[in-house]
Amino acid sequence: MPAASASDRRADLDWLRVSAFALLIVYHAGMAWSGWSWHLTSPDSIDWLREGMRFLNRWRMPLIFLVSGAAIMLALGQRSPGAFALDRVRRLLVPLVFGMIVLAPPQVYLERLYSGRFTGTYLQWLPQAFIGTYPAGNLSWHHLWFLAYVLVLTAVLLPVFLWVRGPSGRTTLDRAAAMTARAGLHWLMPLPLAACILWLAPISRNPNGLVGDWYGLAYYGILLLYGAFLFGSRDLLAALNRQRFLSLGIGIAAYASLYVLFIDGAVRPTIAPADRAAHAMVSAVNTMAWLFAIVGFANRHLTRRPAFLGEATEAVYPFYMLHQTVTVIAVYWLLELGVTPAAGFILAVVATFLGTSILYLVVVRPWWFVRPLFGLRPLPLANRARAAG
């Protein structure tokens, strides 16, 4: 997620951004041993890892979109719509295209190699890397789907963000936020998410593929707006701060209900048609309660900016783009070597963070002409001269 320079003044937002994407990296490192289908899937799974990932699954991507909604408002600032749209193209579309050409193909190649659908070197496979769309073909954005969704949703919702920025929108938002905080109306925010789960999920297809994913587009679009709404109001943030333990308690109760009533230890639970409405409501309450708790605790406790936070905030976007390619390479060799599942997971996490850090520090961060491909702003001219020298 591209970070706006104005967000440097928001320590809680930057802490949430860094933490959410760090969790994403750990999550992807464990996918091979989760028991769920992934690009590379071990025949052995780790039950406790899957249950931990299942819990994270309920709010990890919603948290990222929530933070992204706040970041969109900060990035918009007072810029004209045209200037903002051009900036989004540079910082979202350019990295997405670059990632599809350079970062996703090694992942697809190793998946084909591991499954036995291809034998040969990467150079031998490369001519077919862009033939057909994944999964039948090879062209894919893999984990970079997030960039495509944020780009499209930002374009669709830009009139809303522009209205909120204006005097009328700002006044309306402030009044609505004050009333919401005073009356506890933020606990109605799960309702639109529940409606998406209940009515749009059954008619949607192609998850994370944009086209036909009506559920994903609506669900994540709502969360973008929620992020702008919550982080745009001191009253609401103060309310979440005060209610952080209440939100945590509701989140624990909601997830326990979700697990006992609908999951019951199943690897891939199925929801009976008669239970769909109840499942949608409990799922939505669970998601929003954990988001409220996380934002409330962050607003309460993550108010300081240690020296590394600014550096970590800038590194988030390149880390996000690079990490899964590093993970897939590490997991492929760990599976080929027959490393035990628990050790494999730990080594995959370590290898991902180390490998991604090296690539970021050596290949991405110092070079002004590489940085825009990873969503970073170019280096100042003085820094370019030092890097060239």
Coordinates of C-alpha atoms in Angstrom, one line a residue:
M1 CA 0.0 0.0 0.0
P2 CA 1.5 3.3 -1.0
A3 CA 2.1 5.5 2.0
A4 CA 1.3 9.2 1.9
S5 CA 3.9 11.5 3.2
A6 CA 1.2 13.1 5.4
S7 CA 0.7 9.8 7.2
D8 CA 4.1 10.3 8.8
R9 CA 2.3 12.4 11.4
R10 CA 0.1 9.4 12.3
A11 CA 2.1 7.0 14.4
D12 CA -0.9 4.6 15.0
L13 CA -1.7 4.4 11.3
D14 CA 1.9 3.6 10.4
W15 CA 2.2 1.0 13.2
L16 CA -1.0 -0.6 11.8
R17 CA 0.3 -0.5 8.3
V18 CA 3.6 -2.1 9.2
S19 CA 2.1 -4.7 11.5
A20 CA -0.7 -5.7 9.0
F21 CA 1.8 -6.4 6.2
A22 CA 4.2 -8.2 8.5
L23 CA 1.3 -10.5 9.5
L24 CA 0.6 -11.0 5.8
I25 CA 4.2 -12.2 5.2
V26 CA 4.0 -14.7 8.1
Y27 CA 0.6 -15.8 6.8
H28 CA 1.8 -16.6 3.3
A29 CA 4.9 -18.3 4.7
G30 CA 2.6 -20.8 6.4
M31 CA 0.2 -21.5 3.5
A32 CA 2.1 -24.5 2.3
W33 CA 1.5 -26.3 5.6
S34 CA -2.1 -25.0 6.3
G35 CA -4.0 -27.9 4.7
W36 CA -5.6 -25.5 2.3
S37 CA -4.8 -25.4 -1.4
W38 CA -2.0 -23.0 -2.3
H39 CA 0.6 -22.5 -5.1
L40 CA 2.8 -25.1 -3.3
T41 CA 1.0 -27.4 -0.9
S42 CA 2.7 -29.9 1.4
P43 CA 1.1 -33.3 1.9
D44 CA 1.6 -32.7 5.6
S45 CA -0.3 -29.9 7.4
I46 CA 0.0 -28.3 10.8
D47 CA -3.3 -28.1 12.6
W48 CA -2.4 -25.4 15.1
L49 CA -1.0 -23.2 12.3
R50 CA -4.2 -23.6 10.2
E51 CA -6.3 -22.6 13.2
G52 CA -4.1 -19.5 13.9
M53 CA -4.3 -18.6 10.2
R54 CA -8.1 -19.1 10.2
F55 CA -8.4 -16.6 13.0
L56 CA -6.2 -14.1 11.2
N57 CA -8.2 -14.6 8.0
R58 CA -11.2 -13.0 9.5
W59 CA -9.6 -9.5 9.9
R60 CA -6.1 -9.4 8.3
M61 CA -7.2 -8.3 4.8
P62 CA -10.0 -6.1 6.2
L63 CA -7.4 -4.4 8.4
I64 CA -5.2 -3.7 5.3
F65 CA -8.1 -2.2 3.4
L66 CA -9.3 -0.2 6.4
V67 CA -5.8 1.3 6.7
S68 CA -5.7 1.9 3.0
G69 CA -8.9 3.9 3.1
A70 CA -7.3 6.2 5.7
A71 CA -4.2 6.5 3.5
I72 CA -6.2 7.4 0.4
M73 CA -7.6 10.4 2.2
L74 CA -4.2 11.4 3.4
A75 CA -2.7 11.0 -0.1
L76 CA -5.5 13.0 -1.7
G77 CA -4.9 16.0 0.5
Q78 CA -5.6 19.1 -1.5
R79 CA -4.5 17.8 -4.8
S80 CA -6.7 18.1 -7.9
P81 CA -8.5 15.0 -9.1
G82 CA -6.3 14.7 -12.1
A83 CA -3.1 15.0 -10.2
F84 CA -4.3 12.4 -7.7
A85 CA -5.4 10.0 -10.4
L86 CA -2.1 10.3 -12.1
D87 CA -0.3 9.6 -8.8
R88 CA -2.4 6.5 -8.3
V89 CA -1.6 5.2 -11.7
R90 CA 2.1 5.7 -11.1
R91 CA 2.0 4.1 -7.6
L92 CA -0.5 1.3 -8.2
L93 CA -0.7 0.4 -11.9
V94 CA 3.0 0.7 -12.7
P95 CA 4.0 -1.6 -9.9
L96 CA 1.2 -4.0 -10.7
V97 CA 2.3 -4.4 -14.3
F98 CA 5.9 -4.7 -13.3
G99 CA 5.0 -7.3 -10.7
M100 CA 3.0 -9.4 -13.2
I101 CA 5.9 -9.4 -15.7
V102 CA 8.8 -9.9 -13.2
L103 CA 7.6 -11.1 -9.8
A104 CA 4.7 -13.4 -10.5
P105 CA 6.2 -15.6 -13.2
P106 CA 8.8 -17.3 -10.9
Q107 CA 5.9 -18.3 -8.6
V108 CA 3.9 -19.8 -11.4
Y109 CA 7.0 -21.6 -12.8
L110 CA 7.8 -23.2 -9.4
E111 CA 4.1 -24.2 -9.0
R112 CA 4.2 -25.9 -12.4
L113 CA 7.5 -27.5 -11.6
Y114 CA 6.4 -28.8 -8.2
S115 CA 3.1 -30.2 -9.6
G116 CA 4.9 -31.9 -12.5
R117 CA 3.1 -29.9 -15.2
F118 CA 6.4 -28.7 -16.5
T119 CA 10.0 -30.0 -16.5
G120 CA 12.9 -27.7 -17.4
T121 CA 14.6 -24.5 -16.5
Y122 CA 13.0 -21.2 -15.8
L123 CA 14.4 -19.8 -19.1
Q124 CA 12.8 -22.7 -21.0
W125 CA 9.5 -22.0 -19.3
L126 CA 9.6 -18.2 -19.7
P127 CA 8.2 -18.1 -23.3
Q128 CA 4.9 -19.5 -22.1
A129 CA 4.8 -17.3 -18.9
F130 CA 2.2 -15.0 -20.5
I131 CA 0.1 -17.5 -22.4
G132 CA -3.4 -17.8 -21.0
T133 CA -4.7 -16.6 -17.7
Y134 CA -4.1 -18.4 -14.4
P135 CA -4.9 -21.0 -13.2
A136 CA -5.5 -22.7 -16.6
G137 CA -2.8 -20.5 -18.2
N138 CA 0.2 -18.7 -16.7
L139 CA -0.5 -15.0 -16.7
S140 CA -1.4 -13.9 -13.2
W141 CA -1.0 -11.1 -10.6
H142 CA -1.0 -13.7 -7.8
H143 CA -0.6 -11.8 -4.4
L144 CA -0.6 -8.4 -6.2
W145 CA -4.4 -8.6 -6.6
F146 CA -4.6 -6.1 -3.8
L147 CA -3.1 -3.4 -6.0
A148 CA -5.7 -4.0 -8.7
Y149 CA -8.6 -3.8 -6.3
V150 CA -7.3 -0.6 -4.6
L151 CA -6.7 1.0 -8.0
V152 CA -10.2 0.2 -9.3
L153 CA -12.0 1.0 -6.0
T154 CA -10.1 4.3 -5.6
A155 CA -11.3 5.3 -9.1
V156 CA -14.9 4.3 -8.4
L157 CA -15.0 5.9 -4.9
L158 CA -13.0 9.0 -5.8
P159 CA -16.2 11.2 -6.0
V160 CA -17.0 10.2 -2.5
F161 CA -13.5 11.0 -1.2
L162 CA -13.6 14.3 -3.0
W163 CA -16.9 15.2 -1.5
V164 CA -15.7 14.3 2.0
R165 CA -12.7 16.6 1.5
G166 CA -14.9 19.5 0.7
P167 CA -16.6 21.9 3.2
S168 CA -20.0 20.2 2.9
G169 CA -18.7 16.7 3.1
R170 CA -16.4 17.6 6.0
T171 CA -19.2 19.1 8.0
T172 CA -21.5 16.2 7.3
L173 CA -18.8 13.7 8.2
D174 CA -18.0 15.5 11.4
R175 CA -21.6 15.6 12.5
A176 CA -22.2 11.9 11.6
A177 CA -19.0 10.8 13.4
A178 CA -19.9 12.7 16.5
M179 CA -23.4 11.3 16.6
T180 CA -22.0 7.8 15.8
A181 CA -19.5 8.0 18.6
R182 CA -22.0 9.4 21.1
A183 CA -24.7 6.8 20.4
G184 CA -22.5 3.8 19.7
L185 CA -23.8 3.6 16.1
H186 CA -20.5 2.2 14.9
W187 CA -21.8 -1.2 16.0
L188 CA -24.2 -1.0 13.0
M189 CA -21.2 -1.0 10.6
P190 CA -21.2 -4.8 10.4
L191 CA -24.6 -4.7 8.6
P192 CA -23.3 -3.8 5.1
L193 CA -20.6 -6.4 5.4
A194 CA -23.1 -9.0 6.4
A195 CA -25.3 -8.1 3.4
C196 CA -22.3 -8.6 1.1
I197 CA -21.6 -12.0 2.6
L198 CA -25.3 -13.0 2.4
W199 CA -26.3 -11.7 -0.9
L200 CA -23.2 -11.1 -3.0
A201 CA -20.9 -14.0 -2.1
P202 CA -23.2 -16.6 -3.6
I203 CA -23.4 -14.9 -7.0
S204 CA -19.8 -14.0 -7.2
R205 CA -17.0 -15.8 -8.9
N206 CA -13.3 -15.5 -9.5
P207 CA -12.1 -14.5 -5.9
N208 CA -9.3 -11.9 -6.0
G209 CA -9.6 -11.9 -9.8
L210 CA -11.6 -8.6 -10.0
V211 CA -13.9 -9.6 -12.9
G212 CA -17.0 -11.2 -11.5
D213 CA -15.9 -10.8 -7.9
W214 CA -18.9 -8.6 -6.9
Y215 CA -18.6 -9.7 -3.2
G216 CA -14.9 -8.8 -3.0
L217 CA -15.3 -5.4 -4.7
A218 CA -18.2 -4.4 -2.5
Y219 CA -16.8 -5.8 0.7
Y220 CA -13.4 -4.2 0.3
G221 CA -14.9 -1.0 -1.0
I222 CA -17.0 -0.6 2.1
L223 CA -13.8 -1.2 4.2
L224 CA -12.0 1.5 2.3
L225 CA -14.8 4.0 3.2
Y226 CA -14.8 2.8 6.8
G227 CA -11.1 3.5 7.0
A228 CA -11.6 7.1 5.8
F229 CA -14.5 7.5 8.2
L230 CA -12.9 6.1 11.3
F231 CA -9.5 7.7 10.9
G232 CA -11.0 11.0 9.8
S233 CA -12.7 11.5 13.1
R234 CA -11.1 12.2 16.5
D235 CA -14.5 11.5 18.1
L236 CA -14.7 8.0 16.6
L237 CA -11.1 7.2 17.4
A238 CA -11.6 8.4 21.0
A239 CA -14.7 6.1 21.2
L240 CA -12.8 3.1 19.9
N241 CA -10.0 4.0 22.3
R242 CA -12.4 3.9 25.3
Q243 CA -14.2 0.8 24.1
R244 CA -11.2 -1.2 23.2
F245 CA -11.7 -3.9 25.8
L246 CA -15.4 -4.1 25.0
S247 CA -14.5 -4.6 21.3
L248 CA -12.0 -7.2 22.2
G249 CA -14.6 -9.1 24.3
I250 CA -17.2 -8.9 21.6
G251 CA -14.5 -10.1 19.1
I252 CA -13.6 -13.1 21.3
A253 CA -17.2 -14.0 21.8
A254 CA -18.1 -13.6 18.1
Y255 CA -15.2 -15.8 16.9
A256 CA -15.9 -18.4 19.5
S257 CA -19.5 -18.5 18.3
L258 CA -18.4 -18.6 14.7
Y259 CA -16.0 -21.5 15.4
V260 CA -18.4 -23.6 17.5
L261 CA -21.5 -23.0 15.4
F262 CA -20.1 -23.0 11.8
I263 CA -16.5 -24.2 11.7
D264 CA -16.3 -27.0 14.3
G265 CA -12.7 -27.9 13.4
A266 CA -13.4 -28.6 9.7
V267 CA -10.6 -27.8 7.3
R268 CA -13.1 -26.3 4.8
P269 CA -16.4 -25.8 6.6
T270 CA -19.6 -25.6 4.5
I271 CA -22.5 -23.5 5.6
A272 CA -26.0 -24.9 5.3
P273 CA -28.5 -22.6 3.4
A274 CA -30.6 -22.2 6.5
D275 CA -27.6 -21.0 8.5
R276 CA -26.3 -18.5 5.9
A277 CA -28.0 -15.4 7.5
A278 CA -26.7 -16.2 11.0
H279 CA -23.2 -17.0 9.6
A280 CA -23.1 -13.7 7.7
M281 CA -24.1 -11.7 10.7
V282 CA -21.7 -13.4 13.2
S283 CA -18.9 -13.2 10.6
A284 CA -19.4 -9.4 10.1
V285 CA -19.6 -8.7 13.8
N286 CA -16.5 -10.7 14.4
T287 CA -14.6 -8.8 11.7
M288 CA -15.6 -5.3 12.8
A289 CA -15.1 -6.1 16.5
W290 CA -11.5 -7.1 15.9
L291 CA -10.9 -4.1 13.7
F292 CA -12.4 -1.8 16.4
A293 CA -10.3 -3.4 19.1
I294 CA -7.1 -3.2 17.0
V295 CA -7.6 0.4 16.1
G296 CA -8.6 1.3 19.6
F297 CA -5.5 -0.3 21.2
A298 CA -3.3 1.2 18.5
N299 CA -4.8 4.7 19.1
R300 CA -4.2 4.2 22.8
H301 CA -0.8 2.7 22.9
L302 CA 1.0 3.2 19.6
T303 CA 1.5 6.9 19.8
R304 CA 5.3 7.1 19.7
R305 CA 7.4 7.1 16.6
P306 CA 10.7 5.3 17.1
A307 CA 13.4 6.0 14.6
F308 CA 12.8 2.8 12.6
L309 CA 9.1 3.3 12.1
G310 CA 9.6 5.8 9.2
E311 CA 12.0 3.4 7.5
A312 CA 9.7 0.5 8.0
T313 CA 6.7 2.4 6.7
E314 CA 8.6 3.2 3.4
A315 CA 9.7 -0.4 3.1
V316 CA 6.2 -1.9 3.5
Y317 CA 5.2 -1.5 -0.2
P318 CA 8.4 -3.1 -1.7
F319 CA 8.2 -5.9 1.0
Y320 CA 4.6 -6.6 0.0
M321 CA 5.6 -6.8 -3.7
L322 CA 8.7 -9.0 -3.2
H323 CA 7.8 -11.2 -0.3
Q324 CA 5.7 -13.9 -1.9
T325 CA 8.2 -14.6 -4.7
V326 CA 10.8 -15.1 -2.0
T327 CA 8.4 -17.3 0.0
V328 CA 7.6 -19.5 -2.9
I329 CA 11.2 -20.0 -3.8
A330 CA 12.0 -20.8 -0.1
V331 CA 9.0 -23.2 0.3
Y332 CA 9.8 -25.0 -3.0
W333 CA 13.3 -25.9 -1.7
L334 CA 12.1 -26.7 1.8
L335 CA 9.5 -29.1 0.4
E336 CA 12.0 -30.6 -2.1
L337 CA 14.4 -31.2 0.8
G338 CA 11.7 -32.9 2.9
V339 CA 12.0 -30.5 5.9
T340 CA 9.5 -31.3 8.6
P341 CA 6.4 -29.1 8.6
A342 CA 7.1 -27.0 11.8
A343 CA 10.7 -26.4 10.9
G344 CA 9.7 -25.7 7.3
F345 CA 7.2 -23.0 8.5
I346 CA 9.8 -21.3 10.7
L347 CA 12.5 -21.5 8.0
A348 CA 10.1 -20.1 5.4
V349 CA 9.3 -17.1 7.7
V350 CA 13.0 -16.4 8.3
A351 CA 14.0 -16.9 4.7
T352 CA 11.2 -14.6 3.5
F353 CA 12.1 -11.7 5.8
L354 CA 15.9 -12.1 5.2
G355 CA 15.6 -12.6 1.4
T356 CA 13.1 -9.7 1.0
S357 CA 15.2 -7.4 3.2
I358 CA 18.3 -8.1 1.1
L359 CA 16.5 -7.4 -2.1
Y360 CA 15.0 -4.3 -0.7
L361 CA 18.2 -2.9 0.6
V362 CA 20.4 -3.8 -2.3
V363 CA 18.2 -3.8 -5.4
V364 CA 15.3 -1.5 -4.6
R365 CA 15.9 1.2 -2.1
P366 CA 19.2 2.8 -3.3
W367 CA 18.3 3.0 -7.0
W368 CA 16.2 6.0 -8.2
F369 CA 15.2 4.2 -11.4
V370 CA 14.0 1.0 -9.6
R371 CA 12.1 2.7 -6.8
P372 CA 9.0 3.7 -8.9
L373 CA 8.6 0.1 -10.0
F374 CA 7.9 -0.7 -6.3
G375 CA 5.7 2.2 -5.6
L376 CA 8.3 4.4 -3.9
R377 CA 8.9 8.0 -4.7
P378 CA 12.2 8.8 -6.5
L379 CA 15.2 9.8 -4.5
P380 CA 16.0 13.5 -4.2
L381 CA 18.7 14.6 -6.7
A382 CA 21.3 14.8 -4.0
N383 CA 20.7 11.2 -3.0
R384 CA 20.8 10.1 -6.6
A385 CA 24.3 11.6 -7.0
R386 CA 25.5 9.8 -3.8
A387 CA 24.0 6.5 -5.0
A388 CA 25.6 6.9 -8.4
G389 CA 29.0 7.8 -6.8

